[in-house]
Structures are given as C-alpha cells and as structure tokens.
mmCIF file of C-alpha atoms in Angstrom:
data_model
loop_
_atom_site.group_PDB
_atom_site.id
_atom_site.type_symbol
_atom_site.label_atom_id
_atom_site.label_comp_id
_atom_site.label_asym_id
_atom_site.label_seq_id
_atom_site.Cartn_x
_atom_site.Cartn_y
_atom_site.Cartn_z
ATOM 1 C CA UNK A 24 0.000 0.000 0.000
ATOM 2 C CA UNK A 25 1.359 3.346 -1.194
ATOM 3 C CA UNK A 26 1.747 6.512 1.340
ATOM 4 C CA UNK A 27 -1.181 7.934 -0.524
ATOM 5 C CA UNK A 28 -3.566 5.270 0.295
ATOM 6 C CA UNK A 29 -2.412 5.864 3.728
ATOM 7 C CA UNK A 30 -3.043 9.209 3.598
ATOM 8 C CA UNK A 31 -6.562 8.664 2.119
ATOM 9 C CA UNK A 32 -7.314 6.390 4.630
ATOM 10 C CA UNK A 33 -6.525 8.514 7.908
ATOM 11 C CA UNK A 34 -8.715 11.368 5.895
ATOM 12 C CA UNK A 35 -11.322 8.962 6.325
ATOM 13 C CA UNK A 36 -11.161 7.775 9.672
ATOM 14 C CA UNK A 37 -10.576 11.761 10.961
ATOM 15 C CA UNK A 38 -13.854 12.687 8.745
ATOM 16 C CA UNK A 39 -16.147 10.078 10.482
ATOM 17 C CA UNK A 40 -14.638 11.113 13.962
ATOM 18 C CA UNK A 41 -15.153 15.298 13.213
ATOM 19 C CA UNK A 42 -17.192 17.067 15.435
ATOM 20 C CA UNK A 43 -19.947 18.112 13.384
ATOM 21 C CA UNK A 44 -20.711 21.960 13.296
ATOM 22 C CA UNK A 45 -24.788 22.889 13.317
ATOM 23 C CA UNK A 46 -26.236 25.767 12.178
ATOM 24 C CA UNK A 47 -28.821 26.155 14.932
ATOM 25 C CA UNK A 48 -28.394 28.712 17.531
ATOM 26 C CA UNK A 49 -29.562 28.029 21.115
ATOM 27 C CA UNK A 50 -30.688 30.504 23.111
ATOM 28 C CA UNK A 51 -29.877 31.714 26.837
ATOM 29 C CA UNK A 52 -32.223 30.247 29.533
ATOM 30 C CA UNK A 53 -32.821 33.398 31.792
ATOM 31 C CA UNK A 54 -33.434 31.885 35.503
ATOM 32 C CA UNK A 55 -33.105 34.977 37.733
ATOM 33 C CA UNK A 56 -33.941 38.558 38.128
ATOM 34 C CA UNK A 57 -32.782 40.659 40.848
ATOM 35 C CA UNK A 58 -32.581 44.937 40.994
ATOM 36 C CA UNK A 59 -30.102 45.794 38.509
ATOM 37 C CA UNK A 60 -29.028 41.921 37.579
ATOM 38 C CA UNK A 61 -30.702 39.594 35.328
ATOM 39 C CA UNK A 62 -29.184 35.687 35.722
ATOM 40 C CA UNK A 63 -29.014 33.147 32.795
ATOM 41 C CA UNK A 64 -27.258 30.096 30.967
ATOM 42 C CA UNK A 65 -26.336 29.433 27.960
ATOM 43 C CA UNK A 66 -24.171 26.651 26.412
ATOM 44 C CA UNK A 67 -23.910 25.758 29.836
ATOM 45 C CA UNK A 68 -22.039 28.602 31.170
ATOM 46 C CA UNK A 69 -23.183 31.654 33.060
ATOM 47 C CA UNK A 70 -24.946 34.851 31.268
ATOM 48 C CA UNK A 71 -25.114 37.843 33.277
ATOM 49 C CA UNK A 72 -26.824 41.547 32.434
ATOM 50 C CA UNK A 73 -25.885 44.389 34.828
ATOM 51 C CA UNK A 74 -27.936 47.523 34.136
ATOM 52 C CA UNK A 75 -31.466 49.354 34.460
ATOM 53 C CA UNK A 76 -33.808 46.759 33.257
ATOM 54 C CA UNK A 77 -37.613 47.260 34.319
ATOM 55 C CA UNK A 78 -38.570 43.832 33.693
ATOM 56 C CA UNK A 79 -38.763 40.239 31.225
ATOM 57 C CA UNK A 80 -40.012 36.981 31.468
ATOM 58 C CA UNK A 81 -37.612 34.329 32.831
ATOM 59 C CA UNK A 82 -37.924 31.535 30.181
ATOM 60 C CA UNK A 83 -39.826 29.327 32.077
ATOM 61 C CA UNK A 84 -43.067 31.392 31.747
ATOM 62 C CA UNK A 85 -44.652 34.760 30.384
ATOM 63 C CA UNK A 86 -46.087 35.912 27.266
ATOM 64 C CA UNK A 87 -44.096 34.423 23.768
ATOM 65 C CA UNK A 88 -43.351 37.630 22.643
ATOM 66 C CA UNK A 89 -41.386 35.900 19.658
ATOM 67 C CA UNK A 90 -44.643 34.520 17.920
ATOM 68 C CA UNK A 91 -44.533 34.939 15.043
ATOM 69 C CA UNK A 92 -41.287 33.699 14.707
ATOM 70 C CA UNK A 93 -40.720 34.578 11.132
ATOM 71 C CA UNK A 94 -38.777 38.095 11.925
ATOM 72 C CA UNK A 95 -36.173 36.132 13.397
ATOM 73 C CA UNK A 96 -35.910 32.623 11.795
ATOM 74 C CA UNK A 97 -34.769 33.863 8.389
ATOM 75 C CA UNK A 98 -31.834 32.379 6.674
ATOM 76 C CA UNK A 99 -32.125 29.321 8.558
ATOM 77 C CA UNK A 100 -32.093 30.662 12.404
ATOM 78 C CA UNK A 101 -33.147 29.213 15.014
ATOM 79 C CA UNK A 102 -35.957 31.380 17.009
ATOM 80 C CA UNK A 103 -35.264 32.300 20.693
ATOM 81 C CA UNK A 104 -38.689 30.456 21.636
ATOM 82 C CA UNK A 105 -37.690 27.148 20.682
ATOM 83 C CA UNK A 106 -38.621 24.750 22.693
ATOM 84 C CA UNK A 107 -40.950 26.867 24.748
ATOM 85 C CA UNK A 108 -38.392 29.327 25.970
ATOM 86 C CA UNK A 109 -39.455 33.114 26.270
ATOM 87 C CA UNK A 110 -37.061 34.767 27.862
ATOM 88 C CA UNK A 111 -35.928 37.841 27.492
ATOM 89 C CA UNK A 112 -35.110 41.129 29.485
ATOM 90 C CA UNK A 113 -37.467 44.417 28.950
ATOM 91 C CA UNK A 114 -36.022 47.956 28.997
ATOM 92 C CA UNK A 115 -38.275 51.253 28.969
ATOM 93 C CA UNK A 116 -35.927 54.121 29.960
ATOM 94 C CA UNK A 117 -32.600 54.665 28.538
ATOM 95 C CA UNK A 118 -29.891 51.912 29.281
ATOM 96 C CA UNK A 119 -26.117 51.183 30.207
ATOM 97 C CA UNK A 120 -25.409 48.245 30.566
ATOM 98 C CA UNK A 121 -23.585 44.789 29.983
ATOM 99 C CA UNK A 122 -23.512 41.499 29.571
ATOM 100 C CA UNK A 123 -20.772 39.048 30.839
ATOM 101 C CA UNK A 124 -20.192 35.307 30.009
ATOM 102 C CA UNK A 125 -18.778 32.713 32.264
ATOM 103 C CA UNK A 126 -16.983 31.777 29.122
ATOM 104 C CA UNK A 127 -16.260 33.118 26.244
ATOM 105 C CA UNK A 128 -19.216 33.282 23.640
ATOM 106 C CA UNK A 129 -18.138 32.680 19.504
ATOM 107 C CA UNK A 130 -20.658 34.308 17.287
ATOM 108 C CA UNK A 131 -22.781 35.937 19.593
ATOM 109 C CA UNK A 132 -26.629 36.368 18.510
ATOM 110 C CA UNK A 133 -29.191 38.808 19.980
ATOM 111 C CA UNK A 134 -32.791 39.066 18.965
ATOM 112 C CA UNK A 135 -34.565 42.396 19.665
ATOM 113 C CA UNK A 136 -38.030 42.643 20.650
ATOM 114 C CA UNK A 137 -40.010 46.185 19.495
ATOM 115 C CA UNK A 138 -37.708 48.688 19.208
ATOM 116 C CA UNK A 139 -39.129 51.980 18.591
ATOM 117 C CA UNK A 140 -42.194 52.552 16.890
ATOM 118 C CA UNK A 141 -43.168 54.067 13.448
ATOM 119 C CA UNK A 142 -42.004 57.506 12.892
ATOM 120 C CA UNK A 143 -40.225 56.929 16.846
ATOM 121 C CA UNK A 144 -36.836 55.707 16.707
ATOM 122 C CA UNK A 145 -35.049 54.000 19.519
ATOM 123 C CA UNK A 146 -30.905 53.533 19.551
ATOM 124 C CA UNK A 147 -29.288 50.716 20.227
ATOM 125 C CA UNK A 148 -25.370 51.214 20.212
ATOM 126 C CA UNK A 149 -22.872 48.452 20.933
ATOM 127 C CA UNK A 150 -18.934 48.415 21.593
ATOM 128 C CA UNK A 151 -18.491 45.547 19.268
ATOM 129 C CA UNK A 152 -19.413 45.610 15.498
ATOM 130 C CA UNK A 153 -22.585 43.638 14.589
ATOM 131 C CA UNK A 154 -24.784 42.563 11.406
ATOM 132 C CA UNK A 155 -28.547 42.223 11.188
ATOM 133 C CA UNK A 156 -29.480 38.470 10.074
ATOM 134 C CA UNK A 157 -32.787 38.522 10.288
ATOM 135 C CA UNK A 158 -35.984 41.449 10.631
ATOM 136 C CA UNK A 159 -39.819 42.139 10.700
ATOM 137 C CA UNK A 160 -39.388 44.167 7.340
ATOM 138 C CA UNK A 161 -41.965 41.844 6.017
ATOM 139 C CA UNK A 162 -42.277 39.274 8.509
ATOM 140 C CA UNK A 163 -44.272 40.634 11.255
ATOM 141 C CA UNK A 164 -43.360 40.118 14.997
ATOM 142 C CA UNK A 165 -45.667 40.178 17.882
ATOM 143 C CA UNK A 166 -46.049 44.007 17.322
ATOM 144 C CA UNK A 167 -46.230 44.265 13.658
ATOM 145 C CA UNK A 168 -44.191 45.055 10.968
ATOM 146 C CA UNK A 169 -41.137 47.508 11.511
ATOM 147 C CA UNK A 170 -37.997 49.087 9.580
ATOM 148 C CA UNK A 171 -34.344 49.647 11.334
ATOM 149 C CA UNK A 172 -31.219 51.932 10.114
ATOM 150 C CA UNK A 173 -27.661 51.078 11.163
ATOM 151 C CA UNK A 174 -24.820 53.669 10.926
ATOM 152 C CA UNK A 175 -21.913 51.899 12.592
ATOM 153 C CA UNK A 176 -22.358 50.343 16.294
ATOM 154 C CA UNK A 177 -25.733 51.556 16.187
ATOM 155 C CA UNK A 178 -28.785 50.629 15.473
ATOM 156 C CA UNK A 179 -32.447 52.360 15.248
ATOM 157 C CA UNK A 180 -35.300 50.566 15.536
ATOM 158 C CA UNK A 181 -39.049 51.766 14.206
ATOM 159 C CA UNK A 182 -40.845 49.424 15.579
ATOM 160 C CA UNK A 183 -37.773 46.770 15.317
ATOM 161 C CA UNK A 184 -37.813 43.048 15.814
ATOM 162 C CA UNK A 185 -35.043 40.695 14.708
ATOM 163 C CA UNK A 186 -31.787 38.959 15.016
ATOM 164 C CA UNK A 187 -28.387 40.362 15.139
ATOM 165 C CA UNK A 188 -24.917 38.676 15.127
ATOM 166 C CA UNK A 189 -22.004 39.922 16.426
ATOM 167 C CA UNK A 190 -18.722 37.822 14.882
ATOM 168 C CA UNK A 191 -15.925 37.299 16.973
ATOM 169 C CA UNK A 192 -15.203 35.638 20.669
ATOM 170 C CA UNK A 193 -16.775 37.750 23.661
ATOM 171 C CA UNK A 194 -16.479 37.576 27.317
ATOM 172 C CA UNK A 195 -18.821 40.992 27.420
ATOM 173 C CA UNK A 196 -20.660 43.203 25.508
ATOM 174 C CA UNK A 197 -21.961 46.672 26.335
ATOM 175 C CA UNK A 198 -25.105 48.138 25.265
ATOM 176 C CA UNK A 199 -26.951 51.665 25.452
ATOM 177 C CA UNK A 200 -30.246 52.337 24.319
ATOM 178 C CA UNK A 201 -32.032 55.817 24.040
ATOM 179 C CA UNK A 202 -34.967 57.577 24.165
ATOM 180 C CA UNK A 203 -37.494 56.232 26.566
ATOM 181 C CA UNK A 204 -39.745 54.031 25.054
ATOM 182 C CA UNK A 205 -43.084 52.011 26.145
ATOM 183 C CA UNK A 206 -40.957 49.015 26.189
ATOM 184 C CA UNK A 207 -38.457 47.076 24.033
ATOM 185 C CA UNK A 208 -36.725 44.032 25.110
ATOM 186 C CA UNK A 209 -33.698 41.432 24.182
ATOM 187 C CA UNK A 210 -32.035 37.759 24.535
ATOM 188 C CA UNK A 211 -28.953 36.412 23.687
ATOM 189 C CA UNK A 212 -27.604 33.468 22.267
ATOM 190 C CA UNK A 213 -24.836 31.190 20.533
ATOM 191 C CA UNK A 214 -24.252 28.881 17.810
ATOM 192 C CA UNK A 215 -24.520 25.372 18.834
ATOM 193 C CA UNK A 216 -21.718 22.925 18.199
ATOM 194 C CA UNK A 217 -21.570 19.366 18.198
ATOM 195 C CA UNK A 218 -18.830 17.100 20.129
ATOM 196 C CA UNK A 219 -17.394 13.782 19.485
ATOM 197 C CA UNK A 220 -19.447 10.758 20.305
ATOM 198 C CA UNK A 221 -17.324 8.172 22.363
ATOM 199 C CA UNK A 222 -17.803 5.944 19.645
ATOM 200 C CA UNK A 223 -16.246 8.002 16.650
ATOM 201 C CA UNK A 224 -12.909 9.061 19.258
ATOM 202 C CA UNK A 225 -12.547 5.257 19.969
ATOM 203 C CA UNK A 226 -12.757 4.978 16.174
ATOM 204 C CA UNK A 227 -10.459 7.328 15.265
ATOM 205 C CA UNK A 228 -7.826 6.322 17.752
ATOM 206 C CA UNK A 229 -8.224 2.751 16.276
ATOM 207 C CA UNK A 230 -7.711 3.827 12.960
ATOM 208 C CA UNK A 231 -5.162 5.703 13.592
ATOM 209 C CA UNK A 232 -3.128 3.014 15.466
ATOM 210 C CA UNK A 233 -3.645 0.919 12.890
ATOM 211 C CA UNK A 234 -2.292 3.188 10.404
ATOM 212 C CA UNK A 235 0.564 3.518 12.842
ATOM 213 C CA UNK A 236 1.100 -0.450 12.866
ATOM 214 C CA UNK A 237 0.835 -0.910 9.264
ATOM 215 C CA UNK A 238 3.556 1.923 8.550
ATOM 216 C CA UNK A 239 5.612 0.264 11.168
ATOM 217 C CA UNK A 240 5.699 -3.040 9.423
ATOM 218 C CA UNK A 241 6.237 -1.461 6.031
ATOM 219 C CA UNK A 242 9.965 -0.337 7.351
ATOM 220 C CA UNK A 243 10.815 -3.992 9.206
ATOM 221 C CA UNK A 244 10.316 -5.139 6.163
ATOM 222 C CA UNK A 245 12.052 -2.566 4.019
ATOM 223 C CA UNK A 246 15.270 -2.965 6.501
#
C-alpha cells in the first residue's frame, strides 16, 4: 500500500470522527432577576446583564413575545422560543449596561423585541461591530411590521424586531439604548456545536493506530 492510500485512509477515519458543526443557535435560559441583575445560561455557562432593566419573562413562563417567529428565523435561524423558551429582558428608559459570560461566547446572537415605533426611533449602540441576520421588514413580529437603520455600532429601531450577530469571541458586551420608550426588550444566544461521540474518538484512535502499525511493518520489512 502506497503513502497515498495511507493518507486517504486517515482522511477517512478523521472525517467520520469530526465534530460536526450545526447551524442552529440556542438561546440563553434566563433563571433569575434581581434589581439591577438579570441571571441566565447558555451553552452551559453563566450569562449575566448588569444595568437598568424594568422587567422580562424568565424563560420558564410569560407571554411568547417571539410569535410569530418569522422576523427572526430567516436564513435558517433558530428562534429564541424554541422549545418553549421566552425569555428575554425588557427595557423602557434609557440603558447602560452589559452582559458578561462565564466563558467566552463565539458568534454571539441577539434578537430584539419592538424597538421603537413608526415615525419613533429607539438607539441601540454596541462596543463591538454587529450585522442584522434577520428582521420584521416583512415578517411581522408580535407588534407588527417595523424598519431599522444602522450607521456603525448603532442601530435604530421603528418598531424593530429581529436577530443580530455579532462575529468574533466575547467575554462581554456593552449596550446603550435611548430615548425612553413604552418598552423594548432582548435575549442572547450562541451557535450550537456538536462534540465527538465516544464511539467516533474510539474509532479514530483505532484507525489511527492501525495506520501507525501498518507503517511500522512497512519499514521492518524494508530494513
């Protein structure tokens, strides 16, 4: 057996052993609200807003402000209610304030619940760069239909509801919002990525070992 065939063969073994990478996001599970704090998980870690929130749901209960899902499912997202979760924290006046992760969050998502209203903007301005994914342009939210401008870290909603993505590894962001408003509100969430069964590392290190073996023999014999 040539080097090649090797080589082909340990592609193999590696491919069917490869984590495989989903496109689904999953969303934070808010648990707790205290003055000034608002508690959640996601991918298993530790989510944590510090600022002047007036209220949310925790996602075990409230109103699914995220039905209709369509403003924030396009392009293949996956909506923050999924699997029954509506969480999200509500704003009213105008905000500073952050969020921190336990660990550090690749391609962080946030969907935006009824920012500003027709012919009313409200400001959402970020310290990291973000893009919108996903909108209630023509796929009305819970509130309607809405429009949004972006002019760097800032966007401003009329009447906003949708999914934005910010690329990069975080361990914080920082928002600010502004005017007052009746309400608006946001969640946060992550890309979900698959691990190794057992089974596929015990084949890989199998295959590999006998690639190892076979390559071994090739030179006894070749000495």
């Amino acid at each position: 057996m040539k080097i090649s065939r090797i080589a082909a063969i340990a592609a193999v073994v590696a491919a069917a052993a490869a984590p495989a990478t989903a496109s689904a996001q999953t969303w934070t599970t808010w648990t707790s609200a205290t003055p000034g704090i608002f508690n959640g998980v996601l991918n298993g870690s530790s989510v944590t807003f510090t600022g002047n929130y007036v209220g949310g749901n925790l996602s075990s209960g409230g109103t699914d402000y995220y039905n209709p899902s369509g403003a924030y499912t396009q392009g293949g997202l996956t909506s923050p209610n999924t699997g029954g979760n509506v969480g999200f924290i509500q704003f009213d006046s105008p905000v500073t304030g952050s969020l921190t992760f336990g660990s550090p969050v690749s391609n962080l998502y946030m969907a935006l619940i009824s920012v500003g209203q027709p012919g009313y903007g409200v400001t959402y301005t970020f310290d990291q760069a973000f893009t919108v994914l996903s909108n209630n342009n023509t796929s009305c939210a819970y509130w309607g239909c809405g429009s949004y401008t972006v002019a760097g870290n800032t966007l401003t909603g009329y009447e906003f509801s949708g999914t934005l993505q910010f690329a990069g590894t975080f361990n914080s962001l920082s928002v600010t919002t502004d005017p007052n408003e009746n309400w608006h509100g946001m969640t946060v969430g992550a890309d979900v990525t698959a691990t190794p069964e057992p089974a596929s590392l015990v084949l890989m290190g199998t295959g590999l070992a006998g690639i190892a073996g076979f390559a071994t023999r090739r030179r006894n014999r070749a000495a």
